[in-house]
Coordinates of C-alpha atoms and ligand atoms in Angstrom, one line a residue:
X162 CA 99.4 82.1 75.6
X163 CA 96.5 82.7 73.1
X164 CA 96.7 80.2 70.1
X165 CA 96.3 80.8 66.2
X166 CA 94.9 78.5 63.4
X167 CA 94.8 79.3 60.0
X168 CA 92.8 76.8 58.2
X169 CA 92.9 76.6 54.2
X170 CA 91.6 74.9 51.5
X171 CA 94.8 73.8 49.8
X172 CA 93.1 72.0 46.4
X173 CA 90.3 73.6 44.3
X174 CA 88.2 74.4 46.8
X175 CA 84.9 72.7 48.4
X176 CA 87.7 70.8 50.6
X177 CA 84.8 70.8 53.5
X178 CA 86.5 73.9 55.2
X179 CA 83.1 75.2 56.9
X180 CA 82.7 72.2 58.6
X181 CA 86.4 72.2 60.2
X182 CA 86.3 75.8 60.7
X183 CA 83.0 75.3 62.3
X184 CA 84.7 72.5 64.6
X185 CA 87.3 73.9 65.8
X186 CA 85.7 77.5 66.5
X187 CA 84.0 75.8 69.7
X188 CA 88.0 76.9 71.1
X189 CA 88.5 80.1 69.5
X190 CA 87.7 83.7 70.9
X191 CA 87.7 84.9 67.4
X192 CA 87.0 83.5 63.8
X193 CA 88.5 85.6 60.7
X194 CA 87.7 85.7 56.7
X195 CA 90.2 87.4 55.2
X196 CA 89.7 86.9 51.6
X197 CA 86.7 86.4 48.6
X198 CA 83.3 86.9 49.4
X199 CA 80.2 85.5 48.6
X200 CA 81.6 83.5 45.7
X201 CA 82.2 80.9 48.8
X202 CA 79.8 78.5 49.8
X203 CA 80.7 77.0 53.2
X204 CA 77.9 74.2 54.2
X205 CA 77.7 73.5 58.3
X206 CA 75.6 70.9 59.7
X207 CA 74.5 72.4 63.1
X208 CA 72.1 70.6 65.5
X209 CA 71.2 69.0 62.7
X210 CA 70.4 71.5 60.5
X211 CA 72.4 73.0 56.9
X212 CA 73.3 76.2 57.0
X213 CA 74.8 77.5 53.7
X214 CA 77.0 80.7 54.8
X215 CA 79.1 82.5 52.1
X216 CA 80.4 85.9 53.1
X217 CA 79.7 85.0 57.1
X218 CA 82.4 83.2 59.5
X219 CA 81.6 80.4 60.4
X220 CA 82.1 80.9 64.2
X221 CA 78.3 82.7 63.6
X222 CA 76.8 80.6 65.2
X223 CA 78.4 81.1 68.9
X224 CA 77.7 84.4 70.1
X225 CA 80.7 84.4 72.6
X226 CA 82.9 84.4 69.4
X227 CA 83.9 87.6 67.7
X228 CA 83.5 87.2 63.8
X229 CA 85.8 89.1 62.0
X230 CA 85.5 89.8 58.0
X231 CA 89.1 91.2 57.2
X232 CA 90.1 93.8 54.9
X233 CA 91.3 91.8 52.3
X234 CA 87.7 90.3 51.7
X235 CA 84.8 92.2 49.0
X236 CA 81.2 92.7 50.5
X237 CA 78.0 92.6 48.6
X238 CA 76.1 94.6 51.1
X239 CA 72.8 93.0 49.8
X240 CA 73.8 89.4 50.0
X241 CA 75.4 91.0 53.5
X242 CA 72.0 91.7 54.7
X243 CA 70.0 88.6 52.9
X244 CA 72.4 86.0 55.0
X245 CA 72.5 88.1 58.3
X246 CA 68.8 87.9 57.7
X247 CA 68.5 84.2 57.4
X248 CA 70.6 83.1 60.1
X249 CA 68.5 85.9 62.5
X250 CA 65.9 84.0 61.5
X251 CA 67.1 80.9 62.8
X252 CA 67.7 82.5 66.2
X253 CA 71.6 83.9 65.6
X254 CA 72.0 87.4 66.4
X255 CA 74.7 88.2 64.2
X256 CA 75.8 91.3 66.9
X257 CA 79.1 89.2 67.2
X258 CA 80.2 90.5 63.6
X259 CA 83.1 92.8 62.8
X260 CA 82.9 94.0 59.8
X261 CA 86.8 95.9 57.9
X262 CA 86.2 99.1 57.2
X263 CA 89.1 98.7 54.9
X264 CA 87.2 96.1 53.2
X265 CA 85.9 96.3 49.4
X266 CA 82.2 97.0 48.5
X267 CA 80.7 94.6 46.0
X268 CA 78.1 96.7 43.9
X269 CA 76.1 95.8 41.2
X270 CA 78.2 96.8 38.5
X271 CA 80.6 94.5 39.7
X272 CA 78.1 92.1 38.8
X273 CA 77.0 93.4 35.4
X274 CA 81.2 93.2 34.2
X275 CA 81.4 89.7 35.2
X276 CA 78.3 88.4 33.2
X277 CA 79.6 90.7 30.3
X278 CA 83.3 89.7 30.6
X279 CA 82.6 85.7 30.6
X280 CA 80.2 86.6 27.5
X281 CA 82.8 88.1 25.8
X282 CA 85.6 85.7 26.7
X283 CA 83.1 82.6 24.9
X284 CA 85.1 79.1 25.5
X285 CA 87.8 81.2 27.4
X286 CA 85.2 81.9 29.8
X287 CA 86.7 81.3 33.0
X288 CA 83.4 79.6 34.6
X289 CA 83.4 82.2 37.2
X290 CA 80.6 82.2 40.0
X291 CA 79.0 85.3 38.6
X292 CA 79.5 86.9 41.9
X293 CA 81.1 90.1 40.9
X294 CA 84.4 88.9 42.5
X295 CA 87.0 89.5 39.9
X296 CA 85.8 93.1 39.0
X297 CA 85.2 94.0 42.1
X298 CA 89.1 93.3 42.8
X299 CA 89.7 94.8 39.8
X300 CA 88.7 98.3 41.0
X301 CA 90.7 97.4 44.0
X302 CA 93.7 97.1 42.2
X303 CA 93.3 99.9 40.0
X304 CA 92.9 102.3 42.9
X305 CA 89.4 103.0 42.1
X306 CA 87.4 100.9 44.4
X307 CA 85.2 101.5 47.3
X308 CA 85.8 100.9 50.6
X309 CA 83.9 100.2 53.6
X310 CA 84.9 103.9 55.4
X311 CA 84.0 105.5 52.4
X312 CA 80.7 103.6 52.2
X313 CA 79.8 104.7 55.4
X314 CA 80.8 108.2 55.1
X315 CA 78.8 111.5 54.0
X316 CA 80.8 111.3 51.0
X317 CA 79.1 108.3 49.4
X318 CA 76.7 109.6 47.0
X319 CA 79.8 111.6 45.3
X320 CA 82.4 109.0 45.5
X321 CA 79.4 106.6 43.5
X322 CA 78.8 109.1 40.9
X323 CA 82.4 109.3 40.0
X324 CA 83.0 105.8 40.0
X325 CA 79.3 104.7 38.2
X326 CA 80.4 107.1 35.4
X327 CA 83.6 105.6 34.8
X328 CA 82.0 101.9 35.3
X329 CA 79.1 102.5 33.1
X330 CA 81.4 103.5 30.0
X331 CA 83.3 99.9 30.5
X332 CA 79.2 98.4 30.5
X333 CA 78.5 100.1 27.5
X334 CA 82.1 99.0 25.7
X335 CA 80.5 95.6 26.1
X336 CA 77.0 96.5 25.0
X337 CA 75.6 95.9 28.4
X338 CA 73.0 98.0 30.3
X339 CA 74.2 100.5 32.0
X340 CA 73.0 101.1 35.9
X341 CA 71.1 103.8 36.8
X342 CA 72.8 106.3 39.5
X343 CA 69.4 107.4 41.2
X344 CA 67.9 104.3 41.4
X345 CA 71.0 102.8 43.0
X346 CA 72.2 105.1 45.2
X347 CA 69.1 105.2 47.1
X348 CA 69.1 101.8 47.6
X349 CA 73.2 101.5 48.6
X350 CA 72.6 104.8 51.0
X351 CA 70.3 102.7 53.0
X352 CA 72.3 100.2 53.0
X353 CA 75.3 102.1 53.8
X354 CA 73.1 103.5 57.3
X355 CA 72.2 99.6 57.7
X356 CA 76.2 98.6 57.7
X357 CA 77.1 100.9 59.8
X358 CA 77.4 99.4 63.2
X359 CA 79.1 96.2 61.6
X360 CA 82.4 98.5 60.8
X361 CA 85.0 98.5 62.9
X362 CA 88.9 99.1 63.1
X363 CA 89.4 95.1 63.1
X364 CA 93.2 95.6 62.6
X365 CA 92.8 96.9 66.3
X366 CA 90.4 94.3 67.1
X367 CA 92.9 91.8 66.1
X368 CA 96.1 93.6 67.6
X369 CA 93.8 94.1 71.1
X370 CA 92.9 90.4 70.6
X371 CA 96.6 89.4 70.7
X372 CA 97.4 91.6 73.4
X373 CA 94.6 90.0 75.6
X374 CA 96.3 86.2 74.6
X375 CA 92.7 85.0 72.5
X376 CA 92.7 81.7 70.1
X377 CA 91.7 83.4 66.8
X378 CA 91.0 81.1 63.8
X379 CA 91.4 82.2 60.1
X380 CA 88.9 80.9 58.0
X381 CA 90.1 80.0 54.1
X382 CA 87.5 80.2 51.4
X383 CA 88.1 78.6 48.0
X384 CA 91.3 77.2 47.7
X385 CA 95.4 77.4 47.2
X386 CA 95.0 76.3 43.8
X387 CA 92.3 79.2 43.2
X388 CA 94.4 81.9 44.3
X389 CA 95.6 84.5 42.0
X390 CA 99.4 83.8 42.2
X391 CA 99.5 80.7 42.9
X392 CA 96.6 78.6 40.7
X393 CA 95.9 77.7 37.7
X394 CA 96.1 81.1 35.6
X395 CA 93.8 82.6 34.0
X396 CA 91.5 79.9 35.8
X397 CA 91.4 81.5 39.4
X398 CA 89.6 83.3 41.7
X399 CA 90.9 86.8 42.1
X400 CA 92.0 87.2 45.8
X401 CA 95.2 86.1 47.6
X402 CA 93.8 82.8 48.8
X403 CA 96.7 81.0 50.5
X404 CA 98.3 81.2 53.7
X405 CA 100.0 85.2 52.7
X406 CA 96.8 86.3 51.8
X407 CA 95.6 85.5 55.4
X408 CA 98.0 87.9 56.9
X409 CA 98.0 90.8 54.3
X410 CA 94.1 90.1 54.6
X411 CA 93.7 90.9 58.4
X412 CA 96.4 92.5 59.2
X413 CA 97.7 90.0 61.6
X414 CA 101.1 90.2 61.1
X415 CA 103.5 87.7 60.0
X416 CA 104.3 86.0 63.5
X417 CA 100.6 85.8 64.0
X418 CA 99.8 82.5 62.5
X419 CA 101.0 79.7 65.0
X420 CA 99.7 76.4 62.5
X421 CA 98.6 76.2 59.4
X422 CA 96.2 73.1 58.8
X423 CA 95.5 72.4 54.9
X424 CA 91.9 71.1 54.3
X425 CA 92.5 68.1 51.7
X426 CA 89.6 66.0 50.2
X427 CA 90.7 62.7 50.1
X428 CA 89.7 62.8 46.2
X429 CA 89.7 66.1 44.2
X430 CA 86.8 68.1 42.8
X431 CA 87.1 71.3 40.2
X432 CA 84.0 73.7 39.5
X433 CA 84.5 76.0 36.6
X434 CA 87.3 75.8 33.8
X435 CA 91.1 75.0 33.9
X436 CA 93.2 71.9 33.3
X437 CA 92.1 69.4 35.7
X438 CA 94.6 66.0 34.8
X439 CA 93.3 63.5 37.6
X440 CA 89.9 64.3 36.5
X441 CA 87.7 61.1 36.5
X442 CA 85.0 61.7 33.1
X443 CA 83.3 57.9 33.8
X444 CA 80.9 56.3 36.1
X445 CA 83.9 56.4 39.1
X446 CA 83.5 60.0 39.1
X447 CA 79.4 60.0 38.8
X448 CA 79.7 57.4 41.8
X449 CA 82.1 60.1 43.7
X450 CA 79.7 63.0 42.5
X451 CA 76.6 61.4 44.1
X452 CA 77.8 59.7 47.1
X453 CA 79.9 63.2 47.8
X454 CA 77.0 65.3 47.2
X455 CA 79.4 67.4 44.6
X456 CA 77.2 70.5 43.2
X457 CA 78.0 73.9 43.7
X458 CA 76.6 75.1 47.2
X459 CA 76.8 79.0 45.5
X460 CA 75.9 78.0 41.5
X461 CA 74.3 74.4 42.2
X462 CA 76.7 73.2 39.1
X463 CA 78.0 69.6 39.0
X464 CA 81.7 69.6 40.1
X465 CA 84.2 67.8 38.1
X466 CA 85.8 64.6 40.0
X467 CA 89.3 63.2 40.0
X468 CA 91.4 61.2 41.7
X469 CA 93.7 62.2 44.3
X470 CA 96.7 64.8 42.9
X471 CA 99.6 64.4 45.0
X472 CA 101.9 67.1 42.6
X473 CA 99.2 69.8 43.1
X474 CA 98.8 68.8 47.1
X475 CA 103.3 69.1 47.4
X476 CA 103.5 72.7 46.1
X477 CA 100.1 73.2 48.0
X478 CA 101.6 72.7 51.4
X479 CA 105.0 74.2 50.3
X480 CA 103.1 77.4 48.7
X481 CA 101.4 77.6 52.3
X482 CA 103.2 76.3 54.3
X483 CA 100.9 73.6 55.4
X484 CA 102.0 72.0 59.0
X485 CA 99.2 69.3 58.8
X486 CA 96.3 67.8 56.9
X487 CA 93.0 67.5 57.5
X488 CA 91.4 64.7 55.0
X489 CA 87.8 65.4 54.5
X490 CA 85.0 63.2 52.8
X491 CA 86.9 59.4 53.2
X492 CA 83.6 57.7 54.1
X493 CA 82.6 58.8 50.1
X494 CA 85.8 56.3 48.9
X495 CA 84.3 53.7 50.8
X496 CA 83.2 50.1 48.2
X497 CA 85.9 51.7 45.9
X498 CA 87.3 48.3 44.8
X499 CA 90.7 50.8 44.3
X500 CA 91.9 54.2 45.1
X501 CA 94.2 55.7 42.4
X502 CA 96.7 58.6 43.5
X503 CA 98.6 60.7 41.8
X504 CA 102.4 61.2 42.6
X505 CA 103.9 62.3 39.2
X506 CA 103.0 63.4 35.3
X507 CA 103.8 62.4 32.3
X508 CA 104.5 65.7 29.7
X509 CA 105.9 65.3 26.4
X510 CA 107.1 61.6 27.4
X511 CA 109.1 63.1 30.4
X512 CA 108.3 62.6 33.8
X513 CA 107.7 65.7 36.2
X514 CA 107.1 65.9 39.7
X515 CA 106.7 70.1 40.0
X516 CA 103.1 71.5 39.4
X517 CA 103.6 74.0 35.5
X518 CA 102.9 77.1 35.7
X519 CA 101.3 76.9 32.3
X520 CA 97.7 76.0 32.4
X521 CA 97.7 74.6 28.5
X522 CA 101.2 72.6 29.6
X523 CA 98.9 71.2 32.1
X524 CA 96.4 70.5 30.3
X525 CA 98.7 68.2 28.2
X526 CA 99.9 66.5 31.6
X527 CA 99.0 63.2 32.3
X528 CA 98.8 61.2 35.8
X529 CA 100.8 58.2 36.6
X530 CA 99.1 56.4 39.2
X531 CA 100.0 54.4 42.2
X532 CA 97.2 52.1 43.1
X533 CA 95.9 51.6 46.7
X534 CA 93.4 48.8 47.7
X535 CA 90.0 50.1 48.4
X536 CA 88.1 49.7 51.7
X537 CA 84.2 48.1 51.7
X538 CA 82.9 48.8 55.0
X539 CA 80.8 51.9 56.1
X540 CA 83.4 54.1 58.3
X541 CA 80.6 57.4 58.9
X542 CA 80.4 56.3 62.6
X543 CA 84.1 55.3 62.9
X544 CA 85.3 57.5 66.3
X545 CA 89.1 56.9 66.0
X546 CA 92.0 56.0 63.7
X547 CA 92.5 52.7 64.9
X548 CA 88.4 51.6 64.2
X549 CA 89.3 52.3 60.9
X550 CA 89.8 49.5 58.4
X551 CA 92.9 48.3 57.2
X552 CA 93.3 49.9 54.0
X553 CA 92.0 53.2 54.9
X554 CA 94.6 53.0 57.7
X555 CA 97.2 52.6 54.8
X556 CA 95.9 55.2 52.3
X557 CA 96.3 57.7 55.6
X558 CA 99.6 56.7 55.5
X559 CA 100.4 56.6 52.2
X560 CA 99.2 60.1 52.1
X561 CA 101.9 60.9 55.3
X562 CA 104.6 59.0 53.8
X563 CA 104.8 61.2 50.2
X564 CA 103.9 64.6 51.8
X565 CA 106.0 64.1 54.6
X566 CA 103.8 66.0 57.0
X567 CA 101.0 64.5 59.4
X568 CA 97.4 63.7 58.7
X569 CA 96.2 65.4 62.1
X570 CA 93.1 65.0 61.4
X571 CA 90.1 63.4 59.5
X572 CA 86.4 63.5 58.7
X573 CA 83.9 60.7 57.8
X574 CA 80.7 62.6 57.4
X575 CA 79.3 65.9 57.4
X576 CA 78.4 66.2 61.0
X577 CA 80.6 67.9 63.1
X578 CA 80.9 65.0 65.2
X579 CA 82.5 62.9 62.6
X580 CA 85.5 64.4 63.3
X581 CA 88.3 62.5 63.9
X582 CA 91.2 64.4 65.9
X583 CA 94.6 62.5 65.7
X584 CA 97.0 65.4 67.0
X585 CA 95.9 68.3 69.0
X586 CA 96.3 71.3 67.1
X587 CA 94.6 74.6 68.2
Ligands
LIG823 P1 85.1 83.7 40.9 O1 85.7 83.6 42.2 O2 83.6 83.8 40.9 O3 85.7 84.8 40.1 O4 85.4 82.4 40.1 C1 86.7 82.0 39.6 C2 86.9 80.5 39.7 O5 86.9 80.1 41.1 C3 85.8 79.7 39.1 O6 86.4 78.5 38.5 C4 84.9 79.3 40.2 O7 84.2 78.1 40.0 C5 86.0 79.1 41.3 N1 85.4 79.3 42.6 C6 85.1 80.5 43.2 N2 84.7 80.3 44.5 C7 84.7 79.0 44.7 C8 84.4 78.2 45.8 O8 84.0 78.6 46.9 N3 84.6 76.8 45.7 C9 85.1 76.3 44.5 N4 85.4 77.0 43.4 C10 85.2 78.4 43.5

């Protein structure tokens, strides 16, 4: 019986996803992105070296596994070409891609509205990653969009016309620049020829893949608190990040997720706006921020710290469904002389356990804390739960004992082989 792991990012995202996706890809037959694009930054250390993919699974990197990017993602076709480029260039052929041809086309006047719409929004900006996303989804939405089978058709040239003309009027409500039809279409027809062989049916590919019994892993970018539903409104990405979004996404159906493992930073980090009320504004979180190596792998910005927010994490895992955790980055916690979590807030003098849906309610939320002793020693080259020192052992769980589900796994450095598997799970 083939196996299926859907693995998600169930804070803010940069939960160390890549890494884990990267990990456990050495059993799947096929690794799917189903959602965002190149707004995600997923680092993998591999043979030693970074690689920094954003729109690519991260199964890339074994040519016996069949990447899949779903239909519910958005595709730059340049930044496409610039990362298939890179990685070719370190010796990956890429000819293990499968590329939706019902997913959205990113073009550059996605781009344009999302400079233009955080200008024009001032300190409501939403800190966005300037990647086109949320206009791109936009277009989606509003039944004008582009899709890879029209990209790749005859019909391109037209289609763009019609849809720069409309596009170009919302530039020019704005002040912007508009783009320039001949100039562009050139360029997008080439790279239309040049995507070509990356489209597929990959709803088939998937229903042939479940026919033939294959492990396929789903690969989360940004995270359940990021998605458009479910976060921190207006503050989110704009695609369906959590655990629905990976089966309207691909197309997988909804008995086609066997486990569900939530990615979980043993602290929490926040890029961009949005009420954050663990976060740390003091030399804890500029220790957490160096040692973590916490700046933007897409925008290079600092990320904002916090402790560890157990009322954002419980509607996480219910939102999801989360069956177990995977805690990411302990080894950073390590000399902490204690290790705050968050299990409730404080609104209004009333205590509340439920995460608002009101991002100015919580903004006014504060954390109570239970404290946890800190642990000294260096754990990077600890191999098993038990090596582990005592109070890590207890903030593991601590963690199990609140969210009532298992920590199945953890990490204590960015190597793939400071991975610590407690439970077998894929
Ligand atoms: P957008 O996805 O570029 O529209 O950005 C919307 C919000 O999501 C901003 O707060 C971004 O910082 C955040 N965001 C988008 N992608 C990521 C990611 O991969 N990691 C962390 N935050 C992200």
């Amino acid at each position: 019986m083939g196996k299926s792991l859907l693995i998600l990012g169930a804070q803010w995202g940069d939960e160390g996803k890549g890494k884990i996706t990267n990990y456990f890809s050495e059993k799947a037959d096929y690794v799917v992105r189903y959602q965002g694009g190149n707004n995600a930054g997923h680092t993998i250390v591999f043979d030693g070296k970074k690689y920094a993919l954003r729109l690519i699974p991260s199964g890339i990197f074994n040519p016996k596994i069949r990447c899949v990017m779903g239909n519910g993602m958005v595709i730059n076709p340049r930044a496409f070409f610039e990362e298939i480029e890179e990685l070719q260039k370190a010796g990956f052929s890429c000819s293990n891609l499968y590329l939706s041809d019902r997913a959205h086309v990113l073009f550059d006047h996605h781009l344009e509205l999302d400079r233009l719409n955080e200008e024009a929004l001032k300190e409501k900006k939403i800190g966005t990653t300037k990647k086109g996303i949320g206009p791109c989804y936009t277009d989606k939405v509003s039944r004008i969009g582009m899709r890879m089978c029209d990209f790749i058709s005859d019909d391109f040239p037209s289609l763009y016309k019609e849809l720069l003309k409309r596009k170009n009027q919302e530039i020019l409500s704005f002040n912007g620049t508009p783009i320039d039809y001949e100039k562009t279409v050139k360029e997008y027809s080439e790279m239309a020829k040049k995507i070509r062989p990356y489209v597929f049916d990959t709803i088939a590919l998937l229903k042939e893949a479940r026919k033939a019994q294959k492990n396929i892993l789903f690969e989360g970018a940004q995270g359940a608190l990021l998605d458009i539903d479910f976060g921190s409104y207006p503050y989110v990405t704009s695609s369906s990040v959590t655990s629905g979004g990976a089966i309207s996404g691909s197309g997988i159906g909804l008995k086609g997720i066997d486990e569900v493992l939530g990615i979980v930073k043993a602290y929490q980090t926040r890029v961009g706006e949005g009420a954050f009320p663990t976060e740390l504004k003091n030399e804890i979180g500029d220790l957490l921020r160096e040692r973590g190596h916490e700046y933007g792998t897409v925008t290079h910005r600092p990320r904002r710290i916090g402790y560890l927010d157990l009322v954002a994490l419980k509607y996480s895992i219910q939102i999801n469904g989360i069956s177990s955790i995977c805690l990411t980055l302990l080894d950073v916690l390590g000399g902490l002389k204690e290790i705050k979590v968050c299990t409730s807030y404080s609104y209004k003098g009333e205590k509340i356990s439920t995460l608002p849906a009101s991002n100015s309610v919580l903004k006014e939320c504060t954390p109570n804390y239970v404290s946890l002793k800190g642990f000294q020693e260096d754990i990077s080259k600890v191999k098993t739960f038990d090596e582990l020192p005592e109070n890590a052992k207890k903030y593991i769980e601590f963690l199990e004992k609140e969210l009532e589900i298992p920590v199945s796994v953890f990490s204590v450095g960015p190597d793939k082989y400071q991975t610590i598997v407690r439970k077998e799970i894929f």
